[in-house]
Tab-separated table of C-alpha atoms and ligand atoms in Angstrom:
chain	number	residue	atom	x	y	z
A	1	UNK	CA	46.858	4.298	-0.863
A	2	UNK	CA	45.617	0.690	-1.126
A	3	UNK	CA	44.386	-0.427	-4.744
A	4	UNK	CA	41.506	-2.389	-4.654
A	5	UNK	CA	39.239	-4.079	-7.256
A	6	UNK	CA	35.447	-4.491	-7.204
A	7	UNK	CA	34.127	-8.423	-6.939
A	8	UNK	CA	30.597	-9.390	-7.731
A	9	UNK	CA	31.203	-12.738	-5.654
A	10	UNK	CA	31.079	-16.109	-7.167
A	11	UNK	CA	28.832	-15.125	-10.149
A	12	UNK	CA	31.273	-12.618	-11.291
A	13	UNK	CA	32.764	-13.864	-14.514
A	14	UNK	CA	35.962	-12.165	-13.062
A	15	UNK	CA	37.882	-14.375	-10.990
A	16	UNK	CA	39.703	-13.437	-7.806
A	17	UNK	CA	42.919	-15.405	-9.176
A	18	UNK	CA	42.581	-12.933	-12.335
A	19	UNK	CA	42.094	-9.921	-9.697
A	20	UNK	CA	44.957	-11.178	-7.674
A	21	UNK	CA	47.346	-11.019	-11.072
A	22	UNK	CA	46.814	-7.385	-11.427
A	23	UNK	CA	50.219	-5.815	-10.240
A	24	UNK	CA	50.057	-3.690	-7.111
A	25	UNK	CA	46.445	-4.859	-6.227
A	26	UNK	CA	45.971	-5.434	-2.345
A	27	UNK	CA	42.136	-6.236	-1.891
A	28	UNK	CA	38.507	-6.625	-3.138
A	29	UNK	CA	35.689	-4.415	-2.681
A	30	UNK	CA	32.668	-6.546	-2.401
A	31	UNK	CA	29.381	-7.250	-0.623
A	32	UNK	CA	26.817	-10.023	0.485
A	33	UNK	CA	24.724	-10.211	-2.474
A	34	UNK	CA	21.943	-12.760	-1.470
A	35	UNK	CA	20.125	-10.645	1.204
A	36	UNK	CA	17.533	-8.245	0.500
A	37	UNK	CA	18.216	-4.451	1.594
A	38	UNK	CA	17.505	-3.636	4.866
A	39	UNK	CA	18.146	-7.283	6.353
A	40	UNK	CA	21.188	-8.147	8.381
A	41	UNK	CA	24.040	-9.995	6.879
A	42	UNK	CA	25.049	-13.220	8.376
A	43	UNK	CA	28.612	-13.399	9.934
A	44	UNK	CA	29.091	-16.557	7.919
A	45	UNK	CA	28.482	-14.820	4.687
A	46	UNK	CA	30.937	-11.961	5.595
A	47	UNK	CA	33.440	-14.442	6.486
A	48	UNK	CA	33.198	-16.636	3.465
A	49	UNK	CA	34.143	-13.400	1.314
A	50	UNK	CA	37.016	-12.888	3.329
A	51	UNK	CA	38.528	-16.196	3.187
A	52	UNK	CA	37.811	-16.617	-0.205
A	53	UNK	CA	39.828	-13.258	-0.844
A	54	UNK	CA	42.615	-14.339	1.770
A	55	UNK	CA	42.667	-17.613	-0.484
A	56	UNK	CA	44.243	-15.318	-3.409
A	57	UNK	CA	46.271	-13.114	-0.894
A	58	UNK	CA	43.617	-10.189	-1.300
A	59	UNK	CA	42.076	-8.304	1.829
A	60	UNK	CA	38.783	-7.798	2.161
A	61	UNK	CA	38.518	-4.369	3.794
A	62	UNK	CA	35.917	-2.335	1.697
A	63	UNK	CA	32.345	-3.057	1.387
A	64	UNK	CA	30.221	-1.545	-1.531
A	65	UNK	CA	27.516	-1.591	-0.917
A	66	UNK	CA	25.456	-2.022	2.337
A	67	UNK	CA	22.319	-0.549	0.645
A	68	UNK	CA	20.184	1.965	2.328
A	69	UNK	CA	16.258	0.819	2.322
A	70	UNK	CA	13.973	3.170	0.797
A	71	UNK	CA	11.826	3.369	3.814
A	72	UNK	CA	14.964	4.972	5.564
A	73	UNK	CA	15.351	7.278	2.717
A	74	UNK	CA	11.783	7.955	2.797
A	75	UNK	CA	11.445	8.595	6.519
A	76	UNK	CA	8.781	5.973	6.517
A	77	UNK	CA	7.381	3.926	9.542
A	78	UNK	CA	9.745	1.051	9.271
A	79	UNK	CA	12.685	3.578	9.092
A	80	UNK	CA	13.933	2.702	12.829
A	81	UNK	CA	13.938	-0.883	12.639
A	82	UNK	CA	15.734	-0.974	9.515
A	83	UNK	CA	18.488	1.733	10.888
A	84	UNK	CA	19.052	-0.818	13.690
A	85	UNK	CA	19.549	-3.528	11.211
A	86	UNK	CA	21.996	-1.340	9.393
A	87	UNK	CA	23.972	-0.410	12.512
A	88	UNK	CA	24.160	-4.307	12.950
A	89	UNK	CA	25.496	-4.677	9.568
A	90	UNK	CA	28.118	-2.129	10.515
A	91	UNK	CA	29.275	-3.655	13.623
A	92	UNK	CA	29.363	-7.110	12.062
A	93	UNK	CA	31.669	-5.949	9.053
A	94	UNK	CA	33.995	-4.093	11.740
A	95	UNK	CA	34.394	-7.158	13.429
A	96	UNK	CA	35.291	-8.969	10.536
A	97	UNK	CA	37.973	-6.563	9.608
A	98	UNK	CA	36.139	-4.146	7.273
A	99	UNK	CA	37.216	-0.452	7.283
A	100	UNK	CA	35.582	1.242	4.765
A	101	UNK	CA	31.407	0.883	3.913
A	102	UNK	CA	30.326	2.509	0.677
A	103	UNK	CA	26.538	3.284	0.196
A	104	UNK	CA	24.509	5.707	-1.285
A	105	UNK	CA	21.741	7.892	-0.724
A	106	UNK	CA	19.798	8.022	-4.247
A	107	UNK	CA	16.197	7.805	-4.006
A	108	UNK	CA	14.821	4.698	-6.150
A	109	UNK	CA	17.481	4.479	-8.697
A	110	UNK	CA	21.355	4.080	-8.372
A	111	UNK	CA	23.651	5.335	-11.140
A	112	UNK	CA	21.799	5.695	-14.414
A	113	UNK	CA	23.083	5.277	-17.916
A	114	UNK	CA	20.824	5.285	-21.433
A	115	UNK	CA	23.244	3.271	-23.275
A	116	UNK	CA	25.135	-0.063	-22.094
A	117	UNK	CA	27.158	-0.520	-25.318
A	118	UNK	CA	27.883	2.785	-27.296
A	119	UNK	CA	30.385	1.385	-29.975
A	120	UNK	CA	33.874	3.620	-30.032
A	121	UNK	CA	35.557	4.266	-33.091
A	122	UNK	CA	38.447	1.619	-32.018
A	123	UNK	CA	35.754	-0.938	-31.600
A	124	UNK	CA	35.539	-1.069	-27.832
A	125	UNK	CA	32.111	-0.255	-26.350
A	126	UNK	CA	31.080	2.328	-23.176
A	127	UNK	CA	28.290	3.057	-21.021
A	128	UNK	CA	26.911	6.425	-21.867
A	129	UNK	CA	24.565	8.876	-20.879
A	130	UNK	CA	22.617	11.143	-23.217
A	131	UNK	CA	20.276	13.964	-21.530
A	132	UNK	CA	17.674	13.964	-24.313
A	133	UNK	CA	17.474	10.252	-24.391
A	134	UNK	CA	17.090	10.277	-20.799
A	135	UNK	CA	14.189	12.769	-20.603
A	136	UNK	CA	12.226	10.297	-23.225
A	137	UNK	CA	12.368	7.394	-20.528
A	138	UNK	CA	9.221	6.538	-18.466
A	139	UNK	CA	10.687	3.736	-15.793
A	140	UNK	CA	6.759	3.215	-15.435
A	141	UNK	CA	6.519	2.153	-18.799
A	142	UNK	CA	9.734	0.534	-19.812
A	143	UNK	CA	10.917	-0.312	-16.139
A	144	UNK	CA	14.441	0.541	-15.511
A	145	UNK	CA	17.388	-1.826	-14.203
A	146	UNK	CA	21.172	-1.723	-14.750
A	147	UNK	CA	23.812	-4.241	-14.122
A	148	UNK	CA	25.474	-3.604	-10.949
A	149	UNK	CA	22.789	-2.189	-9.160
A	150	UNK	CA	21.919	-3.298	-5.481
A	151	UNK	CA	18.255	-3.192	-5.751
A	152	UNK	CA	15.950	-3.487	-8.814
A	153	UNK	CA	12.313	-2.980	-8.526
A	154	UNK	CA	9.137	-4.229	-10.806
A	155	UNK	CA	7.102	-1.560	-12.511
A	156	UNK	CA	4.472	-1.912	-9.493
A	157	UNK	CA	7.194	-1.205	-6.996
A	158	UNK	CA	8.345	1.706	-9.063
A	159	UNK	CA	5.015	3.285	-9.177
A	160	UNK	CA	4.209	2.899	-5.421
A	161	UNK	CA	7.726	4.273	-4.608
A	162	UNK	CA	7.772	7.182	-7.015
A	163	UNK	CA	4.446	8.032	-5.638
A	164	UNK	CA	5.515	7.890	-1.828
A	165	UNK	CA	8.819	10.347	-3.038
A	166	UNK	CA	6.171	12.776	-4.455
A	167	UNK	CA	5.953	14.364	-0.763
A	168	UNK	CA	9.601	13.948	-0.375
A	169	UNK	CA	11.579	17.018	-1.600
A	170	UNK	CA	15.404	17.973	-1.174
A	171	UNK	CA	15.086	19.136	2.408
A	172	UNK	CA	13.104	16.227	3.908
A	173	UNK	CA	15.718	13.708	2.118
A	174	UNK	CA	18.705	15.889	4.065
A	175	UNK	CA	16.710	15.455	7.286
A	176	UNK	CA	16.116	11.815	6.645
A	177	UNK	CA	19.819	11.214	5.994
A	178	UNK	CA	20.383	13.107	9.050
A	179	UNK	CA	18.618	10.695	11.018
A	180	UNK	CA	20.394	7.903	9.591
A	181	UNK	CA	23.751	9.226	10.095
A	182	UNK	CA	23.120	10.190	13.665
A	183	UNK	CA	22.192	6.465	14.162
A	184	UNK	CA	24.912	4.883	12.398
A	185	UNK	CA	28.187	6.970	12.919
A	186	UNK	CA	28.460	6.315	16.631
A	187	UNK	CA	28.334	2.664	15.805
A	188	UNK	CA	30.883	2.879	12.947
A	189	UNK	CA	33.180	5.059	15.239
A	190	UNK	CA	33.080	2.179	17.864
A	191	UNK	CA	33.527	-0.636	15.145
A	192	UNK	CA	36.562	1.196	13.459
A	193	UNK	CA	34.599	1.272	10.246
A	194	UNK	CA	34.694	4.579	8.116
A	195	UNK	CA	31.157	5.350	6.410
A	196	UNK	CA	31.918	6.669	2.595
A	197	UNK	CA	28.767	7.983	0.916
A	198	UNK	CA	28.880	7.766	-2.717
A	199	UNK	CA	27.795	10.874	-4.843
A	200	UNK	CA	24.773	10.756	-6.942
A	201	UNK	CA	25.231	9.580	-10.373
A	202	UNK	CA	24.809	11.691	-12.321
A	203	UNK	CA	24.910	14.507	-9.728
A	204	UNK	CA	21.403	15.944	-10.797
A	205	UNK	CA	17.826	15.020	-10.319
A	206	UNK	CA	16.326	12.223	-12.480
A	207	UNK	CA	12.529	11.616	-13.048
A	208	UNK	CA	11.807	14.477	-10.362
A	209	UNK	CA	13.541	12.982	-7.709
A	210	UNK	CA	15.575	14.678	-5.327
A	211	UNK	CA	19.119	14.059	-5.329
A	212	UNK	CA	21.408	15.918	-2.701
A	213	UNK	CA	25.078	14.397	-2.775
A	214	UNK	CA	26.128	16.226	-5.837
A	215	UNK	CA	28.449	19.259	-5.535
A	216	UNK	CA	30.789	21.050	-3.135
A	217	UNK	CA	28.369	23.086	-1.221
A	218	UNK	CA	26.247	19.721	-0.791
A	219	UNK	CA	29.118	17.594	0.072
A	220	UNK	CA	30.221	20.241	2.776
A	221	UNK	CA	26.892	20.165	4.147
A	222	UNK	CA	26.832	16.257	4.546
A	223	UNK	CA	30.046	16.203	6.204
A	224	UNK	CA	28.715	18.777	8.901
A	225	UNK	CA	25.427	16.944	9.371
A	226	UNK	CA	27.726	14.576	11.540
A	227	UNK	CA	31.187	15.917	11.851
A	228	UNK	CA	33.260	13.086	12.465
A	229	UNK	CA	35.886	11.376	10.383
A	230	UNK	CA	33.804	8.431	10.292
A	231	UNK	CA	31.022	10.368	8.293
A	232	UNK	CA	33.200	10.544	4.926
A	233	UNK	CA	33.053	10.354	1.178
A	234	UNK	CA	33.576	8.131	-1.427
A	235	UNK	CA	35.209	10.507	-4.013
A	236	UNK	CA	33.710	9.141	-7.280
A	237	UNK	CA	35.331	11.093	-10.328
A	238	UNK	CA	33.094	9.667	-12.767
A	239	UNK	CA	29.988	10.729	-10.876
A	240	UNK	CA	30.908	14.266	-9.542
A	241	UNK	CA	32.790	14.977	-12.817
A	242	UNK	CA	29.524	14.624	-14.821
A	243	UNK	CA	28.649	18.262	-13.619
A	244	UNK	CA	31.082	20.226	-15.634
A	245	UNK	CA	31.129	22.921	-12.908
A	246	UNK	CA	32.225	20.552	-10.064
A	247	UNK	CA	36.218	21.424	-9.820
A	248	UNK	CA	37.287	17.943	-8.722
A	249	UNK	CA	41.003	18.717	-7.436
A	250	UNK	CA	39.619	21.452	-5.754
A	251	UNK	CA	37.004	19.620	-3.998
A	252	UNK	CA	39.494	16.830	-3.000
A	253	UNK	CA	41.553	19.359	-1.432
A	254	UNK	CA	38.670	20.995	0.684
A	255	UNK	CA	37.761	17.613	1.823
A	256	UNK	CA	40.866	15.900	2.547
A	257	UNK	CA	40.902	13.793	5.648
A	258	UNK	CA	37.320	12.830	5.193
A	259	UNK	CA	37.866	10.881	1.704
A	260	UNK	CA	38.034	7.474	2.571
A	261	UNK	CA	37.498	5.573	-0.614
A	262	UNK	CA	38.341	7.044	-4.158
A	263	UNK	CA	36.507	5.434	-7.561
A	264	UNK	CA	38.835	7.030	-10.287
A	265	UNK	CA	37.809	6.882	-13.931
A	266	UNK	CA	37.521	9.419	-16.671
A	267	UNK	CA	34.555	10.520	-18.775
A	268	UNK	CA	34.170	12.638	-22.146
A	269	UNK	CA	31.686	15.382	-21.855
A	270	UNK	CA	29.599	14.930	-25.148
A	271	UNK	CA	27.440	17.949	-24.110
A	272	UNK	CA	26.479	19.781	-21.285
A	273	UNK	CA	24.641	17.226	-19.580
A	274	UNK	CA	25.523	14.136	-21.619
A	275	UNK	CA	28.862	11.909	-21.451
A	276	UNK	CA	30.191	8.861	-22.129
A	277	UNK	CA	32.674	6.517	-20.289
A	278	UNK	CA	36.099	6.422	-21.409
A	279	UNK	CA	39.564	4.524	-20.728
A	280	UNK	CA	41.058	5.828	-17.553
A	281	UNK	CA	43.960	8.095	-18.814
A	282	UNK	CA	43.729	12.301	-18.827
A	283	UNK	CA	43.990	12.435	-22.543
A	284	UNK	CA	41.122	9.970	-23.362
A	285	UNK	CA	38.374	12.038	-21.564
A	286	UNK	CA	37.396	15.299	-19.904
A	287	UNK	CA	39.051	14.831	-16.521
A	288	UNK	CA	42.528	15.446	-15.566
A	289	UNK	CA	43.349	12.317	-13.952
A	290	UNK	CA	46.924	13.658	-12.901
A	291	UNK	CA	45.470	16.483	-11.112
A	292	UNK	CA	43.211	14.567	-9.422
A	293	UNK	CA	45.489	11.833	-8.096
A	294	UNK	CA	47.846	14.555	-7.051
A	295	UNK	CA	45.336	16.509	-5.180
A	296	UNK	CA	44.851	13.376	-3.126
A	297	UNK	CA	48.443	12.557	-2.568
A	298	UNK	CA	49.124	16.350	-1.582
A	299	UNK	CA	46.231	15.878	1.035
A	300	UNK	CA	47.841	13.086	2.458
A	301	UNK	CA	45.154	10.658	1.316
A	302	UNK	CA	45.547	7.104	2.923
A	303	UNK	CA	42.391	5.348	1.635
A	304	UNK	CA	41.545	2.899	-1.054
A	305	UNK	CA	41.400	3.485	-4.672
A	306	UNK	CA	39.680	1.437	-7.010
A	307	UNK	CA	39.560	1.726	-10.999
A	308	UNK	CA	35.754	2.150	-12.012
A	309	UNK	CA	33.935	1.198	-15.036
A	310	UNK	CA	35.911	0.062	-17.733
A	311	UNK	CA	35.033	-0.202	-21.748
A	312	UNK	CA	34.613	-3.796	-23.139
A	313	UNK	CA	37.554	-4.387	-24.948
A	314	UNK	CA	39.286	-6.985	-26.811
A	315	UNK	CA	36.102	-8.786	-27.318
A	316	UNK	CA	35.481	-9.492	-23.663
A	317	UNK	CA	31.756	-9.639	-22.494
A	318	UNK	CA	30.453	-9.621	-19.225
A	319	UNK	CA	29.010	-7.371	-16.796
A	320	UNK	CA	28.738	-3.862	-18.385
A	321	UNK	CA	31.119	-1.630	-16.908
A	322	UNK	CA	32.737	-4.286	-14.824
A	323	UNK	CA	34.790	-6.281	-17.252
A	324	UNK	CA	38.373	-7.548	-16.352
A	325	UNK	CA	40.614	-5.897	-19.174
A	326	UNK	CA	39.834	-1.979	-19.181
A	327	UNK	CA	39.742	-1.889	-15.454
A	328	UNK	CA	43.061	-3.676	-15.207
A	329	UNK	CA	44.421	-1.453	-17.496
A	330	UNK	CA	42.816	1.528	-15.247
A	331	UNK	CA	44.470	-0.099	-12.193
A	332	UNK	CA	48.112	-0.016	-13.540
A	333	UNK	CA	47.596	3.415	-14.861
A	334	UNK	CA	46.276	4.883	-11.744
A	335	UNK	CA	48.888	2.916	-9.613
A	336	UNK	CA	51.716	4.676	-11.966
A	337	UNK	CA	50.080	8.068	-11.253
A	338	UNK	CA	50.219	7.511	-7.509
A	339	UNK	CA	53.885	6.169	-7.630
A	340	UNK	CA	54.818	9.338	-9.617
A	341	UNK	CA	52.862	11.827	-7.460
A	342	UNK	CA	54.069	10.193	-4.107
A	343	UNK	CA	57.965	10.078	-5.053
A	344	UNK	CA	57.871	13.373	-6.710
A	345	UNK	CA	55.885	14.973	-3.727
A	346	UNK	CA	58.047	13.552	-1.043
B	401	DNO	C1	28.396	2.275	-9.966
B	401	DNO	C2	28.935	2.169	-8.609
B	401	DNO	C3	27.441	2.605	-7.617
B	401	DNO	C4	27.928	2.445	-6.393
B	401	DNO	C5	26.753	2.771	-5.367
B	401	DNO	C6	27.294	2.975	-3.920
B	401	DNO	O1	29.230	1.470	-10.685
B	401	DNO	O2	29.728	3.132	-8.360
B	401	DNO	O3	26.637	1.259	-8.092
B	401	DNO	O4	28.435	1.151	-6.038
B	401	DNO	O5	25.993	3.724	-5.816
B	401	DNO	O6	26.114	2.556	-2.894
């Protein structure tokens, strides 16, 4: 596996030099952030990320995300042009040496939390999701955006989008996803890129919108839509693990060979559909990180790993979920689990 770290570009309070100093770190996960979803990324912008990373001896082989425009998810008239643009981005990224592209197919909203700063007993704070609090949010009244989202919409845009999704149920979303994959996967194959869809977070419907990348049955269906290794997964334990009946090690074994990128983090279930984000080690949350890493190693996983959302600790301020300290601790913990499993299982 190759250990990587998400970097949000020059505006990120975490610097590339800090990332470089995390033991065993090989590269960054980043994206071109100044181009609206749906448009083509310039070769210069892609090359600039690569050379900044290289100046700190870091690789740039994973992009997160190339966002999928809502018109593609909706199957709207503009979808064909936007899919062409998407394919062009895949080509350009492949030419620049990118090996994996992470993306999601969640209508309107990316990952969702109801709290950004839940204070823990030890004085750190975490992101949290409370099912009842979620039920009381009306995005058309309050608006909604989270740090780290690729796209945010104004209340007017949200109203319009949510209206358009009224006629798009789960089956239609599957069809639109298939249309997207049938165009993009052959280009990815030819470009030496593996596509890696990110699961829906949380993996259930929100605000009445369909969400389909949620569980073992649906991931299996997804992989068959276009049955090519280039059509793969980002296995995000914190997202899939929020649904308590998802057996993560079993899913990893089942999908071995199709997992190109792993987001490894822990969460603590606080009731049936509520959870908070914890430090990475198994004993800090509800997920067995050892069993997860062991399943990856047993399946011959050779992809990219990144620690995922961290708590804010030691007084750090910055982008919620994406501070330096707790993610760096997570990275070294994960590196230790991998070293132990790889050496033990050899
Ligand atoms: C949250 C992230 C997601 C992810 C996208 C992938 O922190 O894991 O925002 O980047 O869903 O497209």
